[in-house]
JSON list of C-alpha atoms in Angstrom, two decimals:
[
{"chain": "A", "resi": 1, "resn": "ASN", "atom": "CA", "xyz": [96.35, 112.04, 77.49]},
{"chain": "A", "resi": 2, "resn": "GLN", "atom": "CA", "xyz": [97.17, 109.26, 75.76]},
{"chain": "A", "resi": 3, "resn": "ASN", "atom": "CA", "xyz": [99.84, 108.55, 78.77]},
{"chain": "A", "resi": 4, "resn": "GLN", "atom": "CA", "xyz": [96.99, 109.62, 81.62]},
{"chain": "A", "resi": 5, "resn": "ASP", "atom": "CA", "xyz": [95.19, 106.43, 79.37]},
{"chain": "A", "resi": 6, "resn": "LEU", "atom": "CA", "xyz": [97.80, 104.10, 80.45]},
{"chain": "A", "resi": 7, "resn": "LEU", "atom": "CA", "xyz": [98.69, 105.00, 83.76]},
{"chain": "A", "resi": 8, "resn": "ILE", "atom": "CA", "xyz": [94.81, 104.10, 84.28]},
{"chain": "A", "resi": 9, "resn": "GLU", "atom": "CA", "xyz": [94.93, 101.32, 82.70]},
{"chain": "A", "resi": 10, "resn": "PHE", "atom": "CA", "xyz": [98.09, 100.65, 85.06]},
{"chain": "A", "resi": 11, "resn": "TYR", "atom": "CA", "xyz": [96.38, 101.16, 87.90]},
{"chain": "A", "resi": 12, "resn": "GLN", "atom": "CA", "xyz": [93.67, 98.98, 86.84]},
{"chain": "A", "resi": 13, "resn": "THR", "atom": "CA", "xyz": [95.89, 96.48, 86.54]},
{"chain": "A", "resi": 14, "resn": "THR", "atom": "CA", "xyz": [97.79, 96.54, 89.85]},
{"chain": "A", "resi": 15, "resn": "LEU", "atom": "CA", "xyz": [94.76, 96.89, 91.76]},
{"chain": "A", "resi": 16, "resn": "ASN", "atom": "CA", "xyz": [92.89, 93.57, 89.66]},
{"chain": "A", "resi": 17, "resn": "LEU", "atom": "CA", "xyz": [96.27, 91.63, 91.08]},
{"chain": "A", "resi": 18, "resn": "LEU", "atom": "CA", "xyz": [96.60, 93.25, 94.47]},
{"chain": "A", "resi": 19, "resn": "ARG", "atom": "CA", "xyz": [92.82, 91.92, 95.33]},
{"chain": "A", "resi": 20, "resn": "LYS", "atom": "CA", "xyz": [93.58, 88.09, 93.52]},
{"chain": "A", "resi": 21, "resn": "GLN", "atom": "CA", "xyz": [96.98, 87.98, 95.77]},
{"chain": "A", "resi": 22, "resn": "LYS", "atom": "CA", "xyz": [94.73, 89.60, 98.48]},
{"chain": "A", "resi": 23, "resn": "ALA", "atom": "CA", "xyz": [97.62, 92.35, 99.61]},
{"chain": "A", "resi": 24, "resn": "ALA", "atom": "CA", "xyz": [97.54, 94.98, 102.39]},
{"chain": "A", "resi": 25, "resn": "ASP", "atom": "CA", "xyz": [94.45, 97.30, 102.26]},
{"chain": "A", "resi": 26, "resn": "ARG", "atom": "CA", "xyz": [96.82, 100.28, 102.30]},
{"chain": "A", "resi": 27, "resn": "LEU", "atom": "CA", "xyz": [98.85, 100.24, 99.08]},
{"chain": "A", "resi": 28, "resn": "CYS", "atom": "CA", "xyz": [95.13, 99.13, 97.88]},
{"chain": "A", "resi": 29, "resn": "PHE", "atom": "CA", "xyz": [93.52, 102.40, 99.26]},
{"chain": "A", "resi": 30, "resn": "LYS", "atom": "CA", "xyz": [97.01, 104.57, 98.06]},
{"chain": "A", "resi": 31, "resn": "ILE", "atom": "CA", "xyz": [96.13, 103.24, 94.30]},
{"chain": "A", "resi": 32, "resn": "ASN", "atom": "CA", "xyz": [92.77, 103.24, 94.58]},
{"chain": "A", "resi": 33, "resn": "LEU", "atom": "CA", "xyz": [93.85, 107.24, 96.02]},
{"chain": "A", "resi": 34, "resn": "LYS", "atom": "CA", "xyz": [95.84, 108.18, 92.64]},
{"chain": "A", "resi": 35, "resn": "LEU", "atom": "CA", "xyz": [93.45, 106.24, 90.59]},
{"chain": "A", "resi": 36, "resn": "GLY", "atom": "CA", "xyz": [91.08, 108.47, 91.63]},
{"chain": "A", "resi": 37, "resn": "TYR", "atom": "CA", "xyz": [93.23, 111.89, 91.18]},
{"chain": "A", "resi": 38, "resn": "LEU", "atom": "CA", "xyz": [93.56, 110.50, 87.42]},
{"chain": "A", "resi": 39, "resn": "PHE", "atom": "CA", "xyz": [89.95, 110.50, 86.90]},
{"chain": "A", "resi": 40, "resn": "PHE", "atom": "CA", "xyz": [89.17, 114.03, 88.83]},
{"chain": "A", "resi": 41, "resn": "GLU", "atom": "CA", "xyz": [92.32, 115.54, 86.22]},
{"chain": "A", "resi": 42, "resn": "THR", "atom": "CA", "xyz": [91.03, 113.64, 83.11]},
{"chain": "A", "resi": 43, "resn": "GLY", "atom": "CA", "xyz": [87.30, 115.10, 83.76]},
{"chain": "A", "resi": 44, "resn": "LYS", "atom": "CA", "xyz": [85.78, 111.25, 84.42]},
{"chain": "A", "resi": 45, "resn": "TYR", "atom": "CA", "xyz": [83.96, 112.56, 86.55]},
{"chain": "A", "resi": 46, "resn": "ALA", "atom": "CA", "xyz": [81.64, 108.99, 86.61]},
{"chain": "A", "resi": 47, "resn": "GLU", "atom": "CA", "xyz": [84.34, 107.15, 87.46]},
{"chain": "A", "resi": 48, "resn": "LEU", "atom": "CA", "xyz": [85.70, 109.09, 90.64]},
{"chain": "A", "resi": 49, "resn": "VAL", "atom": "CA", "xyz": [82.59, 109.03, 91.77]},
{"chain": "A", "resi": 50, "resn": "LYS", "atom": "CA", "xyz": [82.63, 104.97, 91.50]},
{"chain": "A", "resi": 51, "resn": "VAL", "atom": "CA", "xyz": [86.22, 104.58, 93.12]},
{"chain": "A", "resi": 52, "resn": "LEU", "atom": "CA", "xyz": [85.25, 107.58, 95.90]},
{"chain": "A", "resi": 53, "resn": "LYS", "atom": "CA", "xyz": [82.09, 104.76, 96.99]},
{"chain": "A", "resi": 54, "resn": "GLY", "atom": "CA", "xyz": [85.34, 102.34, 96.97]},
{"chain": "A", "resi": 55, "resn": "LEU", "atom": "CA", "xyz": [86.95, 104.20, 98.90]},
{"chain": "A", "resi": 56, "resn": "TYR", "atom": "CA", "xyz": [84.60, 104.89, 101.81]},
{"chain": "A", "resi": 57, "resn": "LYS", "atom": "CA", "xyz": [84.08, 101.33, 101.49]},
{"chain": "A", "resi": 58, "resn": "MET", "atom": "CA", "xyz": [87.39, 100.54, 102.23]},
{"chain": "A", "resi": 59, "resn": "LEU", "atom": "CA", "xyz": [87.74, 102.88, 104.96]},
{"chain": "A", "resi": 60, "resn": "ASP", "atom": "CA", "xyz": [85.06, 101.87, 106.55]},
{"chain": "A", "resi": 61, "resn": "ASN", "atom": "CA", "xyz": [85.72, 97.51, 106.62]},
{"chain": "A", "resi": 62, "resn": "GLU", "atom": "CA", "xyz": [87.95, 97.06, 110.03]},
{"chain": "A", "resi": 63, "resn": "ASP", "atom": "CA", "xyz": [88.99, 93.92, 107.89]},
{"chain": "A", "resi": 64, "resn": "ASP", "atom": "CA", "xyz": [92.81, 93.30, 106.63]},
{"chain": "A", "resi": 65, "resn": "ALA", "atom": "CA", "xyz": [92.74, 92.49, 102.63]},
{"chain": "A", "resi": 66, "resn": "THR", "atom": "CA", "xyz": [92.27, 88.85, 103.40]},
{"chain": "A", "resi": 67, "resn": "GLY", "atom": "CA", "xyz": [88.77, 89.50, 104.94]},
{"chain": "A", "resi": 68, "resn": "GLU", "atom": "CA", "xyz": [89.80, 88.08, 107.93]},
{"chain": "A", "resi": 69, "resn": "LYS", "atom": "CA", "xyz": [89.52, 90.56, 111.48]},
{"chain": "A", "resi": 70, "resn": "GLU", "atom": "CA", "xyz": [92.39, 92.13, 112.38]},
{"chain": "A", "resi": 71, "resn": "ASN", "atom": "CA", "xyz": [94.39, 90.85, 115.94]},
{"chain": "A", "resi": 72, "resn": "ILE", "atom": "CA", "xyz": [95.78, 93.76, 116.70]},
{"chain": "A", "resi": 73, "resn": "PRO", "atom": "CA", "xyz": [96.79, 94.13, 120.85]},
{"chain": "A", "resi": 74, "resn": "THR", "atom": "CA", "xyz": [95.18, 97.78, 121.67]},
{"chain": "A", "resi": 75, "resn": "LYS", "atom": "CA", "xyz": [97.08, 98.43, 124.60]},
{"chain": "A", "resi": 76, "resn": "ARG", "atom": "CA", "xyz": [100.99, 98.98, 125.11]},
{"chain": "A", "resi": 77, "resn": "LYS", "atom": "CA", "xyz": [103.85, 97.69, 124.38]},
{"chain": "A", "resi": 78, "resn": "ARG", "atom": "CA", "xyz": [107.48, 97.77, 125.00]},
{"chain": "A", "resi": 79, "resn": "LEU", "atom": "CA", "xyz": [109.68, 97.38, 122.00]},
{"chain": "A", "resi": 80, "resn": "ASN", "atom": "CA", "xyz": [112.87, 98.21, 123.61]},
{"chain": "A", "resi": 81, "resn": "ASP", "atom": "CA", "xyz": [113.69, 99.44, 126.99]},
{"chain": "A", "resi": 82, "resn": "SER", "atom": "CA", "xyz": [112.82, 103.17, 126.75]},
{"chain": "A", "resi": 83, "resn": "THR", "atom": "CA", "xyz": [110.51, 102.78, 124.08]},
{"chain": "A", "resi": 84, "resn": "SER", "atom": "CA", "xyz": [107.24, 101.68, 123.81]},
{"chain": "A", "resi": 85, "resn": "PHE", "atom": "CA", "xyz": [104.35, 102.72, 121.20]},
{"chain": "A", "resi": 86, "resn": "MET", "atom": "CA", "xyz": [100.14, 102.04, 120.70]},
{"chain": "A", "resi": 87, "resn": "VAL", "atom": "CA", "xyz": [98.91, 99.49, 118.76]},
{"chain": "A", "resi": 88, "resn": "GLY", "atom": "CA", "xyz": [94.95, 98.30, 117.73]},
{"chain": "A", "resi": 89, "resn": "THR", "atom": "CA", "xyz": [92.24, 101.20, 118.35]},
{"chain": "A", "resi": 90, "resn": "GLU", "atom": "CA", "xyz": [94.77, 104.66, 118.50]},
{"chain": "A", "resi": 91, "resn": "ILE", "atom": "CA", "xyz": [96.46, 103.76, 115.66]},
{"chain": "A", "resi": 92, "resn": "ASP", "atom": "CA", "xyz": [93.78, 102.74, 113.92]},
{"chain": "A", "resi": 93, "resn": "GLN", "atom": "CA", "xyz": [91.86, 105.77, 114.29]},
{"chain": "A", "resi": 94, "resn": "HIS", "atom": "CA", "xyz": [94.86, 107.94, 113.52]},
{"chain": "A", "resi": 95, "resn": "ARG", "atom": "CA", "xyz": [95.00, 106.37, 110.01]},
{"chain": "A", "resi": 96, "resn": "ARG", "atom": "CA", "xyz": [91.40, 106.31, 109.00]},
{"chain": "A", "resi": 97, "resn": "GLY", "atom": "CA", "xyz": [91.23, 109.71, 110.02]},
{"chain": "A", "resi": 98, "resn": "THR", "atom": "CA", "xyz": [94.48, 111.12, 107.54]},
{"chain": "A", "resi": 99, "resn": "GLN", "atom": "CA", "xyz": [93.00, 108.27, 105.48]},
{"chain": "A", "resi": 100, "resn": "LEU", "atom": "CA", "xyz": [89.79, 110.15, 105.39]},
{"chain": "A", "resi": 101, "resn": "LEU", "atom": "CA", "xyz": [90.79, 113.42, 104.82]},
{"chain": "A", "resi": 102, "resn": "GLU", "atom": "CA", "xyz": [92.39, 112.28, 101.66]},
{"chain": "A", "resi": 103, "resn": "VAL", "atom": "CA", "xyz": [89.00, 110.77, 100.42]},
{"chain": "A", "resi": 104, "resn": "TYR", "atom": "CA", "xyz": [87.00, 114.63, 101.35]},
{"chain": "A", "resi": 105, "resn": "ALA", "atom": "CA", "xyz": [89.73, 116.28, 99.48]},
{"chain": "A", "resi": 106, "resn": "LEU", "atom": "CA", "xyz": [89.09, 114.67, 96.34]},
{"chain": "A", "resi": 107, "resn": "GLN", "atom": "CA", "xyz": [85.29, 114.78, 96.60]},
{"chain": "A", "resi": 108, "resn": "ILE", "atom": "CA", "xyz": [85.34, 118.16, 98.22]},
{"chain": "A", "resi": 109, "resn": "GLN", "atom": "CA", "xyz": [87.02, 119.00, 94.62]},
{"chain": "A", "resi": 110, "resn": "LEU", "atom": "CA", "xyz": [84.37, 117.24, 92.53]},
{"chain": "A", "resi": 111, "resn": "TYR", "atom": "CA", "xyz": [81.78, 119.15, 94.44]},
{"chain": "A", "resi": 112, "resn": "THR", "atom": "CA", "xyz": [83.40, 122.16, 94.19]},
{"chain": "A", "resi": 113, "resn": "LEU", "atom": "CA", "xyz": [83.99, 121.45, 90.22]},
{"chain": "A", "resi": 114, "resn": "GLN", "atom": "CA", "xyz": [80.73, 120.44, 90.07]},
{"chain": "A", "resi": 115, "resn": "LYS", "atom": "CA", "xyz": [79.15, 123.72, 92.36]},
{"chain": "A", "resi": 116, "resn": "ASP", "atom": "CA", "xyz": [77.22, 121.16, 94.18]},
{"chain": "A", "resi": 117, "resn": "ASN", "atom": "CA", "xyz": [77.55, 123.39, 97.12]},
{"chain": "A", "resi": 118, "resn": "LYS", "atom": "CA", "xyz": [75.10, 121.54, 99.31]},
{"chain": "A", "resi": 119, "resn": "LYS", "atom": "CA", "xyz": [77.37, 118.48, 99.35]},
{"chain": "A", "resi": 120, "resn": "LEU", "atom": "CA", "xyz": [79.99, 120.67, 99.44]},
{"chain": "A", "resi": 121, "resn": "GLN", "atom": "CA", "xyz": [79.16, 122.48, 102.43]},
{"chain": "A", "resi": 122, "resn": "THR", "atom": "CA", "xyz": [78.25, 118.87, 104.19]},
{"chain": "A", "resi": 123, "resn": "ILE", "atom": "CA", "xyz": [82.10, 117.15, 103.32]},
{"chain": "A", "resi": 124, "resn": "TYR", "atom": "CA", "xyz": [83.82, 120.20, 104.55]},
{"chain": "A", "resi": 125, "resn": "HIS", "atom": "CA", "xyz": [82.59, 120.27, 108.01]},
{"chain": "A", "resi": 126, "resn": "LYS", "atom": "CA", "xyz": [83.45, 116.48, 107.86]},
{"chain": "A", "resi": 127, "resn": "ALA", "atom": "CA", "xyz": [86.26, 117.45, 107.06]},
{"chain": "A", "resi": 128, "resn": "MET", "atom": "CA", "xyz": [86.84, 120.58, 109.29]},
{"chain": "A", "resi": 129, "resn": "LEU", "atom": "CA", "xyz": [86.13, 117.98, 112.44]},
{"chain": "A", "resi": 130, "resn": "ILE", "atom": "CA", "xyz": [88.71, 115.21, 111.87]},
{"chain": "A", "resi": 131, "resn": "LYS", "atom": "CA", "xyz": [91.24, 118.31, 111.17]},
{"chain": "A", "resi": 132, "resn": "THR", "atom": "CA", "xyz": [93.05, 117.76, 114.23]},
{"chain": "A", "resi": 133, "resn": "ALA", "atom": "CA", "xyz": [93.02, 114.53, 115.01]},
{"chain": "A", "resi": 134, "resn": "ALA", "atom": "CA", "xyz": [95.03, 113.18, 111.73]},
{"chain": "A", "resi": 135, "resn": "VAL", "atom": "CA", "xyz": [97.75, 114.38, 109.69]},
{"chain": "A", "resi": 136, "resn": "SER", "atom": "CA", "xyz": [97.72, 114.07, 106.60]},
{"chain": "A", "resi": 137, "resn": "HIS", "atom": "CA", "xyz": [99.72, 115.78, 103.56]},
{"chain": "A", "resi": 138, "resn": "PRO", "atom": "CA", "xyz": [99.79, 119.84, 103.56]},
{"chain": "A", "resi": 139, "resn": "ARG", "atom": "CA", "xyz": [98.23, 119.67, 100.16]},
{"chain": "A", "resi": 140, "resn": "VAL", "atom": "CA", "xyz": [95.53, 117.85, 101.73]},
{"chain": "A", "resi": 141, "resn": "HIS", "atom": "CA", "xyz": [94.19, 120.78, 103.96]},
{"chain": "A", "resi": 142, "resn": "ALA", "atom": "CA", "xyz": [95.10, 123.26, 101.66]},
{"chain": "A", "resi": 143, "resn": "VAL", "atom": "CA", "xyz": [92.90, 121.64, 98.94]},
{"chain": "A", "resi": 144, "resn": "ILE", "atom": "CA", "xyz": [90.14, 121.43, 101.42]},
{"chain": "A", "resi": 145, "resn": "ARG", "atom": "CA", "xyz": [90.48, 124.89, 102.33]},
{"chain": "A", "resi": 146, "resn": "GLU", "atom": "CA", "xyz": [90.75, 126.76, 99.24]},
{"chain": "A", "resi": 147, "resn": "CYS", "atom": "CA", "xyz": [87.85, 125.39, 97.74]},
{"chain": "A", "resi": 148, "resn": "GLY", "atom": "CA", "xyz": [86.00, 125.65, 101.78]},
{"chain": "A", "resi": 149, "resn": "GLY", "atom": "CA", "xyz": [87.28, 129.49, 100.88]},
{"chain": "A", "resi": 150, "resn": "LYS", "atom": "CA", "xyz": [85.56, 129.78, 97.58]},
{"chain": "A", "resi": 151, "resn": "MET", "atom": "CA", "xyz": [82.39, 127.99, 99.34]},
{"chain": "A", "resi": 152, "resn": "HIS", "atom": "CA", "xyz": [81.92, 130.75, 101.69]},
{"chain": "A", "resi": 153, "resn": "MET", "atom": "CA", "xyz": [82.76, 132.98, 98.94]},
{"chain": "A", "resi": 154, "resn": "GLN", "atom": "CA", "xyz": [80.23, 132.05, 97.39]},
{"chain": "A", "resi": 155, "resn": "GLU", "atom": "CA", "xyz": [77.77, 132.60, 99.94]},
{"chain": "A", "resi": 156, "resn": "HIS", "atom": "CA", "xyz": [79.20, 136.04, 100.70]},
{"chain": "A", "resi": 157, "resn": "LEU", "atom": "CA", "xyz": [80.56, 135.02, 104.27]},
{"chain": "A", "resi": 158, "resn": "TRP", "atom": "CA", "xyz": [83.88, 136.85, 103.30]},
{"chain": "A", "resi": 159, "resn": "GLU", "atom": "CA", "xyz": [85.38, 137.04, 107.13]},
{"chain": "A", "resi": 160, "resn": "LYS", "atom": "CA", "xyz": [85.10, 132.86, 107.00]},
{"chain": "A", "resi": 161, "resn": "ALA", "atom": "CA", "xyz": [86.62, 133.07, 103.49]},
{"chain": "A", "resi": 162, "resn": "ARG", "atom": "CA", "xyz": [89.28, 135.24, 104.93]},
{"chain": "A", "resi": 163, "resn": "THR", "atom": "CA", "xyz": [90.13, 132.73, 107.98]},
{"chain": "A", "resi": 164, "resn": "ASP", "atom": "CA", "xyz": [90.26, 129.86, 105.06]},
{"chain": "A", "resi": 165, "resn": "PHE", "atom": "CA", "xyz": [92.49, 130.69, 102.90]},
{"chain": "A", "resi": 166, "resn": "PHE", "atom": "CA", "xyz": [95.29, 132.39, 105.31]},
{"chain": "A", "resi": 167, "resn": "GLU", "atom": "CA", "xyz": [95.38, 129.75, 107.68]}
]
């Protein structure tokens, strides 16, 4: 428990320094997410809700950490003769979808623990819509599916629960 408190303080100090230096928002997002999981593990749900709100705000903000609009072209660029890649909206949407799934997974765990089925259903269905658009860590999908299966079991929807548990 003392280690977790030290880790929380470390994450918060790091975030404060990154904000002062206007560092990359991707790093801030990851640290905030880790802080959220730490609050979840330690049972500090009021702080977790604040972190979740901050994460959603970061995802809604299309600006970079300096507050200026990113100027990224939205067409193909050539890396060399044999390779090309997409920049701009497609990559941004893919990254945003992956990050959104991570936030949804954390929020789904919170609602499952609180047994708030209405909110759980809403977030679960949003997460399932994103599922095919983003590739994220398998643990994120496992959390979403497991909590979804538990939700379906509480509603006596056995076939949907089976699908979530074994997919």
